[in-house]
XYZ file of C-alpha atoms in Angstrom:
373
model
C 30.863 85.354 63.077
C 32.962 85.566 66.299
C 31.215 87.895 68.728
C 34.124 90.315 69.039
C 34.191 90.838 65.254
C 30.455 91.334 64.653
C 30.470 95.106 65.180
C 33.501 95.635 62.950
C 32.372 93.368 60.106
C 28.742 94.444 60.341
C 27.169 90.978 60.176
C 26.514 88.114 62.564
C 27.074 85.239 60.165
C 28.789 84.371 56.909
C 27.061 82.356 54.183
C 28.688 80.769 51.134
C 27.100 78.561 48.499
C 29.271 75.501 47.834
C 27.812 74.956 44.363
C 26.654 71.391 44.912
C 23.611 69.444 46.071
C 25.723 66.415 46.976
C 26.135 66.339 50.775
C 29.376 64.345 50.558
C 30.943 66.881 48.202
C 29.638 69.751 50.328
C 31.262 68.311 53.456
C 34.559 67.980 51.603
C 34.417 71.589 50.404
C 33.271 72.927 53.775
C 36.651 72.479 55.481
C 38.472 74.698 52.995
C 35.890 77.481 53.318
C 35.953 77.386 57.113
C 39.772 77.505 57.138
C 39.707 80.586 54.904
C 37.238 82.258 57.247
C 39.302 81.370 60.296
C 42.409 82.865 58.670
C 40.389 86.005 57.951
C 39.231 86.153 61.581
C 42.824 85.770 62.809
C 43.879 88.584 60.489
C 41.182 90.871 61.881
C 42.105 89.991 65.481
C 45.750 90.834 64.793
C 44.869 94.359 63.739
C 44.823 97.359 66.053
C 42.544 100.349 66.436
C 43.204 103.580 64.541
C 44.680 106.351 66.720
C 45.159 110.106 66.346
C 48.882 109.409 65.892
C 48.067 107.104 62.965
C 46.043 109.837 61.265
C 48.860 112.356 61.687
C 51.375 109.819 60.399
C 49.178 108.968 57.378
C 48.887 112.653 56.439
C 52.632 113.301 56.625
C 53.591 110.037 54.935
C 51.211 110.694 52.046
C 52.488 114.261 51.618
C 56.131 113.198 51.462
C 55.525 110.109 49.324
C 53.549 112.194 46.826
C 56.337 114.767 46.576
C 58.870 111.984 46.045
C 56.782 110.583 43.191
C 56.569 114.072 41.695
C 60.356 114.356 41.825
C 60.728 110.986 40.099
C 58.270 112.099 37.399
C 60.247 115.312 36.814
C 63.489 113.385 36.450
C 61.866 111.214 33.780
C 60.612 114.240 31.823
C 62.305 114.947 28.466
C 64.794 117.807 28.521
C 65.148 120.343 25.691
C 68.189 118.319 24.567
C 66.038 115.152 24.439
C 63.458 116.938 22.273
C 66.140 118.333 19.927
C 67.632 114.871 19.598
C 64.221 113.436 18.676
C 63.736 116.198 16.069
C 67.117 115.388 14.497
C 66.155 111.715 14.507
C 62.917 112.453 12.593
C 64.685 114.648 10.007
C 67.401 112.049 9.624
C 64.784 109.413 8.783
C 63.174 111.795 6.274
C 66.534 112.576 4.640
C 67.313 108.867 4.452
C 64.000 108.191 2.797
C 62.799 106.039 5.689
C 59.851 108.388 6.025
C 58.308 109.784 2.844
C 55.882 112.669 2.502
C 53.753 110.192 0.589
C 53.797 107.849 3.635
C 50.971 109.513 5.511
C 50.914 106.975 8.378
C 54.693 107.128 8.806
C 54.643 110.926 8.960
C 51.838 110.883 11.520
C 53.641 108.376 13.734
C 56.926 110.268 13.624
C 55.281 113.583 14.448
C 53.101 112.044 17.154
C 56.106 110.749 19.084
C 57.773 114.130 18.790
C 54.688 116.022 19.910
C 54.250 113.698 22.871
C 57.739 114.591 24.040
C 57.111 118.303 23.502
C 53.789 118.271 25.386
C 54.663 115.836 28.164
C 55.325 118.510 30.797
C 52.228 120.499 29.857
C 50.109 117.351 29.907
C 51.415 116.388 33.350
C 50.728 119.897 34.685
C 47.195 119.781 33.261
C 46.469 116.454 34.974
C 47.761 117.818 38.285
C 45.583 120.921 37.909
C 42.492 118.803 37.242
C 43.183 116.619 40.289
C 43.779 119.648 42.514
C 40.476 121.231 41.487
C 38.614 117.929 41.949
C 40.114 117.368 45.420
C 39.082 120.842 46.545
C 35.516 120.233 45.335
C 35.377 116.838 47.032
C 36.755 118.247 50.257
C 33.686 120.511 50.352
C 31.176 117.803 49.417
C 32.757 115.015 51.475
C 33.438 112.709 48.520
C 36.488 110.490 49.139
C 36.927 108.131 46.165
C 39.977 109.982 44.766
C 42.001 109.184 47.892
C 40.533 105.832 48.944
C 43.209 103.687 47.288
C 45.921 105.505 49.257
C 43.896 105.324 52.489
C 43.235 101.590 52.111
C 46.905 100.993 51.362
C 47.880 102.796 54.586
C 45.295 100.828 56.575
C 46.529 97.511 55.173
C 50.234 98.311 55.548
C 49.781 99.337 59.179
C 47.357 96.509 60.032
C 44.656 98.874 61.269
C 41.256 97.845 62.546
C 38.983 100.271 60.723
C 35.744 99.707 58.856
C 35.430 101.188 55.376
C 32.724 103.856 55.475
C 33.012 104.451 59.232
C 33.492 107.935 60.701
C 37.165 107.175 61.378
C 37.651 105.969 57.820
C 36.065 109.097 56.342
C 38.091 111.335 58.651
C 41.301 109.587 57.593
C 40.373 110.013 53.908
C 39.529 113.700 54.277
C 42.800 114.368 56.109
C 44.790 112.584 53.413
C 42.945 114.627 50.774
C 44.137 117.809 52.491
C 47.641 116.339 52.397
C 47.271 115.636 48.678
C 46.105 119.195 48.035
C 49.187 120.545 49.798
C 51.459 118.266 47.785
C 49.906 119.458 44.521
C 50.329 123.092 45.547
C 54.040 122.395 46.056
C 54.303 120.852 42.577
C 53.066 124.053 40.935
C 55.617 126.021 42.935
C 58.266 123.622 41.611
C 57.060 124.324 38.070
C 58.287 127.886 38.703
C 61.589 126.685 40.120
C 60.568 127.299 43.733
C 61.445 124.352 45.992
C 61.187 126.284 49.264
C 57.418 125.978 49.722
C 55.998 124.474 52.923
C 52.505 123.193 53.831
C 50.031 125.878 54.821
C 47.372 123.467 56.108
C 48.019 123.070 59.884
C 47.398 119.294 59.881
C 50.082 118.641 57.255
C 53.157 118.512 59.474
C 55.652 115.935 60.764
C 53.918 113.377 62.995
C 55.093 113.713 66.594
C 53.435 110.570 67.984
C 55.267 107.359 68.729
C 56.011 105.483 65.543
C 54.367 102.096 65.279
C 56.663 99.146 64.737
C 56.757 95.406 65.180
C 59.047 93.868 67.748
C 62.240 92.074 66.790
C 62.239 88.334 67.527
C 62.335 87.755 71.275
C 61.505 91.367 72.156
C 57.726 91.452 72.318
C 56.348 92.419 75.709
C 55.193 88.914 76.624
C 58.398 87.271 75.384
C 60.438 89.512 77.674
C 57.917 88.990 80.478
C 58.718 85.281 80.363
C 62.420 86.113 80.722
C 61.515 88.342 83.679
C 59.358 85.565 85.153
C 62.194 83.099 84.769
C 64.565 85.379 86.693
C 61.846 86.315 89.212
C 64.013 89.052 90.799
C 61.653 89.626 93.747
C 61.170 85.889 94.390
C 57.397 86.212 94.293
C 55.139 83.162 94.485
C 53.994 81.278 91.407
C 50.403 82.434 91.965
C 51.451 86.087 92.176
C 53.583 85.672 89.052
C 50.643 84.154 87.160
C 48.434 87.023 88.287
C 51.054 89.500 87.035
C 51.191 87.639 83.712
C 47.412 88.042 83.333
C 47.586 91.714 84.344
C 50.368 92.521 81.881
C 48.431 90.509 79.289
C 45.613 93.068 79.425
C 48.180 95.806 78.678
C 49.375 93.811 75.654
C 45.725 93.431 74.661
C 45.635 97.234 74.478
C 48.941 97.955 72.663
C 49.007 94.834 70.476
C 50.963 91.619 70.757
C 53.600 92.747 68.231
C 54.420 95.933 70.142
C 58.106 95.947 71.168
C 58.819 96.334 74.871
C 60.897 99.470 74.309
C 57.744 101.238 73.073
C 56.038 101.076 76.488
C 55.579 104.735 77.400
C 53.496 107.040 79.598
C 50.868 107.547 76.915
C 50.254 103.811 76.507
C 50.071 103.286 80.284
C 47.767 106.290 80.701
C 45.369 104.998 78.026
C 45.437 101.497 79.550
C 44.690 102.869 83.020
C 41.715 104.801 81.641
C 40.350 101.545 80.185
C 40.963 99.657 83.450
C 38.890 102.206 85.359
C 35.927 101.167 83.158
C 36.872 97.483 82.902
C 34.219 95.063 84.249
C 35.017 92.641 87.054
C 35.886 89.103 85.833
C 35.469 90.193 82.226
C 37.408 87.240 80.827
C 35.058 84.847 82.632
C 31.885 86.563 81.423
C 30.231 85.093 78.323
C 28.996 88.521 77.217
C 32.630 89.572 76.615
C 33.899 86.317 75.132
C 36.681 86.824 72.581
C 36.731 90.628 72.922
C 39.765 92.853 73.409
C 39.938 95.272 76.349
C 38.686 98.306 74.399
C 35.808 96.285 72.948
C 34.922 94.957 76.416
C 34.808 98.458 77.891
C 32.634 99.695 75.036
C 30.287 96.694 75.227
C 29.963 97.116 78.981
C 28.333 100.495 78.390
C 25.334 98.431 77.247
C 25.735 95.459 79.605
C 26.416 97.489 82.754
C 28.560 95.011 84.730
C 30.354 96.311 87.880
C 33.826 97.706 87.130
C 37.189 97.300 88.884
C 37.791 99.132 92.138
C 40.659 101.658 92.349
C 42.510 99.134 94.528
C 42.333 96.495 91.790
C 43.346 99.004 89.110
C 46.407 99.772 91.225
C 47.200 96.041 91.361
C 47.286 95.933 87.557
C 49.543 98.995 87.511
C 51.784 97.438 90.154
C 52.166 94.247 88.103
C 53.189 96.216 85.027
C 55.350 98.520 87.149
C 57.412 95.664 88.586
C 57.992 94.283 85.093
C 58.918 97.765 83.814
C 61.455 98.134 86.634
C 63.126 94.997 85.300
C 62.996 96.435 81.754
C 64.658 99.637 83.010
C 67.367 97.631 84.792
C 68.072 95.719 81.579
C 68.177 98.779 79.323
C 64.972 98.248 77.365
C 63.196 101.411 78.554
C 63.955 104.518 80.594
C 62.422 105.712 82.873
C 59.673 103.489 84.326
C 56.462 104.717 82.600
C 54.217 103.524 85.454
C 55.795 105.868 88.042
C 53.166 108.203 89.506
C 50.309 106.449 87.701
C 48.627 104.799 90.705
C 45.173 105.974 91.738
C 44.903 107.797 95.073
C 43.734 105.659 97.956
C 40.571 106.637 99.830
C 41.860 107.156 103.377
C 38.533 108.306 104.809
C 36.837 105.793 107.065
C 33.406 105.093 105.685
C 30.634 105.399 108.318
C 27.216 104.224 107.213
C 24.077 105.444 109.098
C 21.694 102.991 110.793
C 18.709 101.903 108.736
C 15.147 102.427 110.013
C 14.919 98.766 111.031
C 18.169 99.009 112.944
C 16.850 102.054 114.819
C 13.759 100.119 115.978
C 13.899 99.675 119.791
C 13.391 95.911 119.488
C 16.285 95.651 117.057
C 18.463 97.862 119.258
C 17.705 95.686 122.245
C 18.687 92.626 120.272
C 21.910 94.279 119.189
C 22.874 95.224 122.755
C 21.677 92.035 124.479
C 24.609 90.318 126.080
C 25.035 86.596 125.368
C 24.147 84.331 128.270
């Protein structure tokens, strides 16, 4: 298992029986299995971490989608006219002799269809009531299976990096359960003809965070960086441009390589800066961090304890992104420059270190002050 995926997957190696004792056959089958694993690894690497904005978005999306499904169900419900028409249809068949009182099975079938129409609304309301009561019980006990299909669908649709059973996963499920409860409460208000109800749970509200989206072709951050590099508006050297490319690459590592350039904002830069302040020196050249993304490197370094970037170096990263963002502003992709005011304060105090005991020794002092011949 690739090192950067071990913590997420929860295992260090994958094992698969190839179903043969013939080494030649096993070697032939091996390639297919390894390719499947590599595709799975690439899929996991392409995912991004769950954020608070994602949780808020999941709650609101689930609430609205559930109400839309309820509306569709109501539209498909039989009206009193539909039920009357079915009754006339049954009596017409009886009058025509198509259904006889002696035909017990025929009478049962005809009445069953009619009763299903008559009871459809009541049956639907009963199912909703049972689900509402179950969700409230599970919200108390922490059980999540009633909502897990919806949670997994959201995770898959949004390409999130979240382990089933983790604290984040359970929190997402519990929040979506609260959303489901609110949706069901609205449906019972609708049963009474009241469509004015609004969520009472404070977490069930429109998501205010930046919506996640994938960039249009040619508008990912690194694609536009290459356009910027080609123009090179400040005529910087090739080495400086390569350094800027690596610096901006760590920002992309944080926001995801499908993030469109126009989504670069203060929040993303602020979060990236916070990671840089804990980012180990020469992380990409250190075997302990091989294959990891910036957030994973920072977390792993809590155990490894490598020296982290100085404020001066953090400011260099910010400057690289800032110059690129100035070009994005000039070309109408973003406004204003999200890196403005983000630099760390410089330490202007002159550092004076006291003499050590050895340096204070008279012999050492004499050596220090001895003039060269």
